[in-house]
Coordinates of C-alpha atoms and ligand atoms in Angstrom, one line a residue:
M1 CA -10.4 20.9 -13.1
K2 CA -14.0 19.8 -12.8
P3 CA -14.7 16.2 -11.9
K4 CA -16.3 15.5 -15.3
R5 CA -13.3 16.7 -17.1
L6 CA -10.8 14.9 -15.0
E7 CA -12.9 11.5 -15.4
S8 CA -12.9 11.9 -19.1
E9 CA -9.0 12.8 -19.1
L10 CA -8.4 9.5 -17.3
Q11 CA -10.6 7.3 -19.5
D12 CA -7.6 6.4 -21.9
V13 CA -5.3 5.5 -19.0
G14 CA -4.2 1.9 -19.9
T15 CA -4.6 -0.6 -17.2
F16 CA -2.4 -3.6 -16.5
S17 CA -2.2 -5.9 -19.6
H18 CA -0.9 -8.8 -17.8
P19 CA -2.0 -8.2 -14.1
K20 CA 0.1 -10.1 -11.5
Q21 CA -1.9 -11.9 -9.1
N22 CA 0.7 -12.1 -6.3
L23 CA 1.0 -8.2 -6.6
E24 CA -2.8 -7.8 -6.4
Q25 CA -2.7 -5.6 -9.4
Y26 CA -6.2 -4.0 -9.7
A27 CA -6.3 -0.7 -11.4
T28 CA -8.6 2.1 -9.9
T29 CA -11.2 3.0 -12.3
P30 CA -11.2 6.7 -13.7
A31 CA -14.4 7.3 -11.8
L32 CA -13.0 6.3 -8.5
A33 CA -9.8 7.9 -9.0
T34 CA -11.7 11.1 -9.7
K35 CA -13.8 10.7 -6.7
V36 CA -10.9 10.4 -4.5
L37 CA -8.6 13.0 -6.1
H38 CA -11.3 15.6 -6.1
L39 CA -12.0 15.2 -2.5
A40 CA -8.4 15.2 -1.7
A41 CA -7.9 18.4 -3.7
V42 CA -11.1 20.4 -3.1
E43 CA -12.1 19.4 0.3
F44 CA -8.8 19.2 1.9
G45 CA -6.4 21.1 -0.2
D46 CA -4.0 18.2 -0.4
I47 CA -3.2 18.1 -4.1
E48 CA -2.8 21.5 -5.8
D49 CA 0.9 22.6 -5.6
K50 CA 1.6 19.8 -3.2
S51 CA 4.2 17.1 -3.7
V52 CA 2.5 13.7 -4.0
I53 CA 3.7 10.1 -3.8
D54 CA 1.7 7.2 -5.3
L55 CA 2.5 4.3 -3.3
G56 CA 2.2 1.2 -5.8
V57 CA 1.7 3.4 -8.6
G58 CA 0.8 0.6 -11.1
T59 CA -0.2 2.0 -14.5
G60 CA -0.4 5.3 -12.9
V61 CA -4.2 6.5 -12.9
L62 CA -3.8 8.1 -9.5
A63 CA -0.6 9.7 -10.1
I64 CA -1.8 11.0 -13.4
G65 CA -5.0 12.4 -11.8
A66 CA -2.9 14.2 -9.2
K67 CA -0.9 15.8 -11.8
L68 CA -3.8 16.8 -13.8
M69 CA -5.3 18.4 -10.6
G70 CA -2.2 20.5 -10.3
A71 CA 0.1 18.5 -8.0
G72 CA 3.8 19.7 -7.9
H73 CA 6.3 17.0 -7.9
V74 CA 4.7 13.6 -8.3
L75 CA 6.6 10.3 -7.5
G76 CA 5.4 6.9 -8.4
L77 CA 6.7 3.9 -6.6
D78 CA 6.4 0.2 -7.7
V79 CA 7.9 -3.1 -7.3
D80 CA 7.1 -4.2 -10.8
M81 CA 8.9 -3.0 -13.9
D82 CA 6.2 -4.0 -16.4
A83 CA 3.7 -1.8 -14.5
L84 CA 6.2 1.1 -14.5
S85 CA 6.8 0.9 -18.1
E86 CA 3.0 0.8 -18.8
C87 CA 2.7 3.8 -16.6
K88 CA 5.5 5.6 -18.6
E89 CA 3.5 4.8 -21.7
N90 CA 0.4 6.4 -20.2
L91 CA 2.3 9.5 -19.2
E92 CA 3.5 10.0 -22.9
M93 CA 0.1 9.8 -24.2
Y94 CA -0.5 13.3 -22.8
E95 CA 0.4 16.4 -24.7
P96 CA 2.7 17.7 -23.3
E97 CA 3.8 14.6 -21.6
L98 CA 3.2 14.4 -17.9
E99 CA 6.0 14.4 -15.6
V100 CA 5.8 11.8 -13.0
E101 CA 9.1 10.3 -11.5
L102 CA 9.0 6.7 -11.5
V103 CA 11.0 4.6 -9.1
L104 CA 11.3 0.8 -8.8
M105 CA 10.9 0.0 -5.2
D106 CA 9.7 -2.8 -3.0
V107 CA 7.6 -1.1 -0.4
I108 CA 7.2 -4.1 1.9
E109 CA 10.9 -4.9 1.7
L110 CA 11.7 -1.3 2.6
I111 CA 9.7 -1.7 5.9
R112 CA 11.5 -4.8 6.6
R113 CA 14.9 -3.5 5.7
Y114 CA 14.4 -0.4 7.7
D115 CA 13.7 -2.7 10.5
D116 CA 16.7 -4.6 9.7
Y117 CA 14.7 -7.8 9.5
D118 CA 16.8 -10.9 8.8
E119 CA 14.5 -13.8 7.9
E120 CA 17.0 -16.6 8.7
E121 CA 17.9 -15.2 12.0
S122 CA 14.3 -14.6 13.0
D123 CA 13.0 -18.0 12.0
E124 CA 15.7 -19.6 14.3
S125 CA 14.8 -17.5 17.3
D126 CA 11.1 -17.8 16.9
D127 CA 10.8 -20.4 19.8
D128 CA 12.5 -18.3 22.5
D129 CA 10.5 -15.4 21.4
D130 CA 13.7 -13.3 21.1
N131 CA 13.1 -9.9 19.6
N132 CA 15.6 -9.9 16.9
N133 CA 15.2 -6.3 15.7
G134 CA 18.1 -5.1 17.9
D135 CA 18.3 -1.4 17.9
G136 CA 16.9 -0.7 14.6
K137 CA 20.2 -0.4 12.8
R138 CA 18.8 1.3 9.9
K139 CA 17.5 4.3 11.5
D140 CA 19.4 6.4 9.2
Y141 CA 17.3 5.3 6.2
V142 CA 16.0 8.5 4.4
W143 CA 12.5 7.8 3.5
P144 CA 11.1 9.5 0.3
K145 CA 9.0 12.5 1.3
A146 CA 6.1 14.2 0.1
D147 CA 3.2 16.3 1.4
T148 CA 0.6 13.8 0.3
V149 CA 0.7 10.1 -0.2
V150 CA -2.1 8.3 -2.2
T151 CA -2.1 4.6 -2.4
N152 CA -4.4 1.8 -3.5
P153 CA -2.4 -0.9 -1.9
P154 CA -2.6 -4.5 -2.1
F155 CA -5.4 -5.5 0.2
G156 CA -3.2 -8.5 1.8
T157 CA -5.4 -11.0 0.3
R158 CA -2.5 -12.7 -1.4
R159 CA 0.2 -11.5 0.9
K160 CA -0.9 -11.2 4.4
G161 CA 0.0 -7.9 6.1
A162 CA 0.7 -6.2 2.8
D163 CA -2.0 -3.7 3.4
V164 CA -0.5 -2.6 6.8
A165 CA 3.0 -2.7 5.4
F166 CA 1.9 -0.1 2.8
L167 CA 0.2 2.0 5.3
A168 CA 3.2 2.1 7.5
A169 CA 5.4 3.1 4.7
A170 CA 2.8 5.7 3.5
M171 CA 2.8 7.2 7.1
K172 CA 6.5 7.5 7.1
M173 CA 6.5 9.3 3.7
A174 CA 3.8 11.8 4.1
D175 CA 4.3 15.1 5.8
T176 CA 0.4 16.0 5.8
A177 CA -1.9 13.5 4.6
V178 CA -2.1 9.7 3.4
Y179 CA -5.0 8.6 1.3
S180 CA -5.3 4.9 1.5
F181 CA -7.9 2.4 0.2
H182 CA -8.7 -0.5 2.6
K183 CA -11.5 -3.1 2.6
T184 CA -14.6 -2.0 4.7
S185 CA -14.4 -5.2 6.6
T186 CA -11.1 -4.2 8.1
R187 CA -12.3 -0.8 9.1
E188 CA -11.9 -1.3 13.0
Y189 CA -8.5 -2.9 12.4
I190 CA -7.2 -0.2 10.4
Q191 CA -8.4 2.4 12.7
K192 CA -6.5 0.8 15.6
V193 CA -3.3 0.2 13.6
A194 CA -3.2 3.8 12.2
T195 CA -3.9 5.6 15.5
K196 CA -2.5 3.2 18.3
K197 CA 0.4 1.6 16.4
L198 CA 1.4 4.1 13.9
G199 CA 0.5 7.1 16.0
A200 CA -1.6 8.9 13.5
K201 CA -2.9 12.3 14.7
S202 CA -6.2 11.4 13.0
A203 CA -7.6 8.7 10.9
K204 CA -11.0 9.1 9.1
V205 CA -12.9 7.3 6.5
V206 CA -13.8 10.1 4.0
A207 CA -15.5 8.1 1.2
E208 CA -17.0 4.6 0.9
M209 CA -17.0 2.8 -2.4
K210 CA -18.1 -0.3 -3.8
Y211 CA -16.2 -1.8 -6.6
G212 CA -16.6 -4.6 -8.9
L213 CA -13.5 -6.4 -9.4
K214 CA -13.4 -8.1 -12.7
N215 CA -12.4 -11.6 -12.9
Q216 CA -9.0 -10.9 -14.4
Y217 CA -7.5 -13.8 -12.5
G218 CA -8.6 -17.6 -12.6
H219 CA -9.3 -18.0 -8.9
H220 CA -12.6 -16.0 -8.9
R221 CA -15.6 -18.1 -9.6
K222 CA -17.9 -15.3 -10.5
D223 CA -17.2 -13.0 -13.4
E224 CA -17.1 -10.0 -10.9
V225 CA -16.8 -9.9 -7.3
E226 CA -18.2 -6.7 -5.5
V227 CA -15.7 -5.4 -2.8
F228 CA -16.7 -2.6 -0.4
V229 CA -13.7 -0.2 0.2
D230 CA -13.1 2.8 2.5
V231 CA -11.0 5.6 1.5
W232 CA -9.1 6.8 4.5
R233 CA -7.5 10.2 5.1
I234 CA -4.8 9.8 7.7
Q235 CA -2.9 12.4 9.3
P236 CA 0.6 11.3 10.5
T237 CA 1.8 12.9 13.6
C238 CA 4.4 15.8 13.5
K239 CA 6.8 13.5 15.1
M240 CA 7.2 11.8 11.9
K241 CA 8.4 14.8 10.2
R242 CA 12.0 14.9 8.8
D243 CA 14.4 15.3 11.6
G244 CA 12.9 15.3 15.2
N245 CA 14.9 13.2 17.6
N246 CA 12.9 13.0 20.6
D247 CA 11.1 10.5 22.8
E248 CA 8.1 10.4 20.7
D249 CA 10.3 9.5 17.9
E250 CA 11.6 6.5 19.7
I251 CA 8.1 5.3 20.5
F252 CA 7.2 5.4 16.8
E253 CA 10.2 3.5 15.8
Q254 CA 9.5 0.9 18.3
N255 CA 5.9 0.5 17.2
L256 CA 7.1 0.2 13.7
R257 CA 9.4 -2.6 14.5
E258 CA 6.7 -4.3 16.5
L259 CA 4.4 -4.0 13.5
A260 CA 7.1 -5.3 11.0
A261 CA 7.3 -8.2 13.4
N262 CA 3.6 -8.7 13.2
I263 CA 3.6 -8.8 9.5
E264 CA 6.3 -11.4 9.6
E265 CA 4.1 -13.4 11.9
L266 CA 1.1 -13.2 9.9
Q267 CA 3.0 -14.3 6.7
L268 CA 4.6 -17.1 8.6
S269 CA 1.3 -18.4 10.0
A270 CA -0.1 -18.2 6.5
R271 CA 2.8 -20.2 5.2
E272 CA 2.4 -22.8 8.0
R273 CA -1.3 -23.2 7.3
K274 CA -0.5 -23.7 3.6
D275 CA 2.1 -26.6 4.6
K276 CA -0.4 -28.1 6.8
H277 CA -3.0 -28.1 4.3
R278 CA -0.8 -29.6 1.7
S279 CA 0.5 -32.4 3.9
K280 CA -3.0 -33.1 5.0
N281 CA -3.9 -33.5 1.4
S282 CA -0.9 -35.8 0.7
N283 CA -2.0 -38.0 3.7
K284 CA -5.3 -38.2 2.2
N285 CA -4.0 -39.4 -0.9
E286 CA -1.9 -41.9 0.6
E287 CA -5.2 -43.4 2.3
Y288 CA -6.7 -44.1 -1.0
Ligands
LIG301 N1 -2.1 2.7 -8.1 C1 -2.7 1.8 -9.2 C2 -2.4 0.3 -8.9 C3 -3.0 -0.3 -7.7 S1 -2.8 -2.1 -7.7 C4 -4.0 2.1 -9.3 O1 -4.7 2.7 -8.3 O2 -4.6 1.9 -10.4 C5 -1.6 -2.3 -6.3 C6 -0.1 -1.9 -6.9 O3 0.9 -2.1 -6.0 C7 0.3 -2.8 -8.1 O4 0.8 -1.8 -9.1 C8 1.4 -3.6 -7.7 O5 2.5 -3.8 -8.6 C9 2.1 -2.7 -6.5 N2 2.8 -3.5 -5.4 C10 2.3 -4.7 -4.9 N3 3.2 -5.0 -4.0 C11 4.1 -4.2 -4.0 C12 5.4 -3.9 -3.2 N4 5.8 -5.0 -2.3 N5 6.1 -2.8 -3.3 C13 5.7 -1.9 -4.3 N6 4.7 -1.9 -5.0 C14 3.9 -3.1 -4.9

C-alpha cells in the first residue's frame, strides 16, 4: 500500500476520548504512523507477512497500519481497558473488520514480575543494598513473541523508567526487530541501554520526528508543546530467541534484573523527591 493511501486509511482511526495522564496516552498521528510503518515495511521488510506486537496499543493506529500493510498475526497489548475497547471499535470500522488480537496486560508489571520483584521486601532491604532478586524465580515466564514489535511507549515523564521498561519488554518479545519511539533528548541513554544493558545486536535511529503534543491535559501551559522524537530500529540478539539456555542467556537475564532494579530506584527517588517537596511546602505553610 502506498504511503498516501495508508495515511488516508488511518485518518478515521479514533483517538483516546478520555486520555489518561498517568498512562501518557498520546495517539500517534496518521502521518507519523505512516512514516514509521512504511519505513519498517519497505526499507526493512519487517511488516509484510510478519507477526507484529504493538506494545501499548492504545486506540490502535500502529496495529491497524501494520495490518493494512500486510502483517500476519497482530497482537495489541495495553493496560487500559478503555483504550482496548476504543481500539476494538476502530477495528470494527473497517470492512471487513480487521483482525487484531487484543490483550489486557501491564507491561511494566510484567518486567517486574518476571524479575519476581517484591515491593515490600525490596523497600526493607534498601539500606543494606541487598540484591533481592534472588535467582530470578520466574525464568519460566513465556513471553508473547512476534517477528516485529512496534511501540510508542510512555516517555517516562509521568512514571520514571516506563520508557526503558517498555523497551526491555519489547526486546524480550521481538525475534527480529523493535521499532520504538523515544525523546531525542534521551538518545545517548537509549543507545547505551539498548546495546550495553539489553544486549542489542544493533540500535539505530531510523527516523526523526517532531510532534506537536496538543494540550489534552491541564498541566501544559501552552496549547501545544513540540517534542523531538527518534524512531529506533533495534535488533535484539539471537540469544533472546525462544529457547537457548546458554551463558549469554544468563548474562541477559542478569542485565534485565539490574535494569528492573534501576527502574525501581528511579521510581523510588521520584517518590522521595515528591515527599520532600510536599513536606517543604507544608513547613512553609507553618511559617506563615
Ligand atoms: N500505540 C498507541 C498509543 C500510544 S500512547 C498510538 O501510537 O497511538 C501509550 C500507550 O501505552 C497508551 O495506550 C497507554 O495506555 C499504554 N500504557 C501505559 N502504561 C502501560 C503499561 N504499564 N502497560 C501497558 N500499556 C501501557
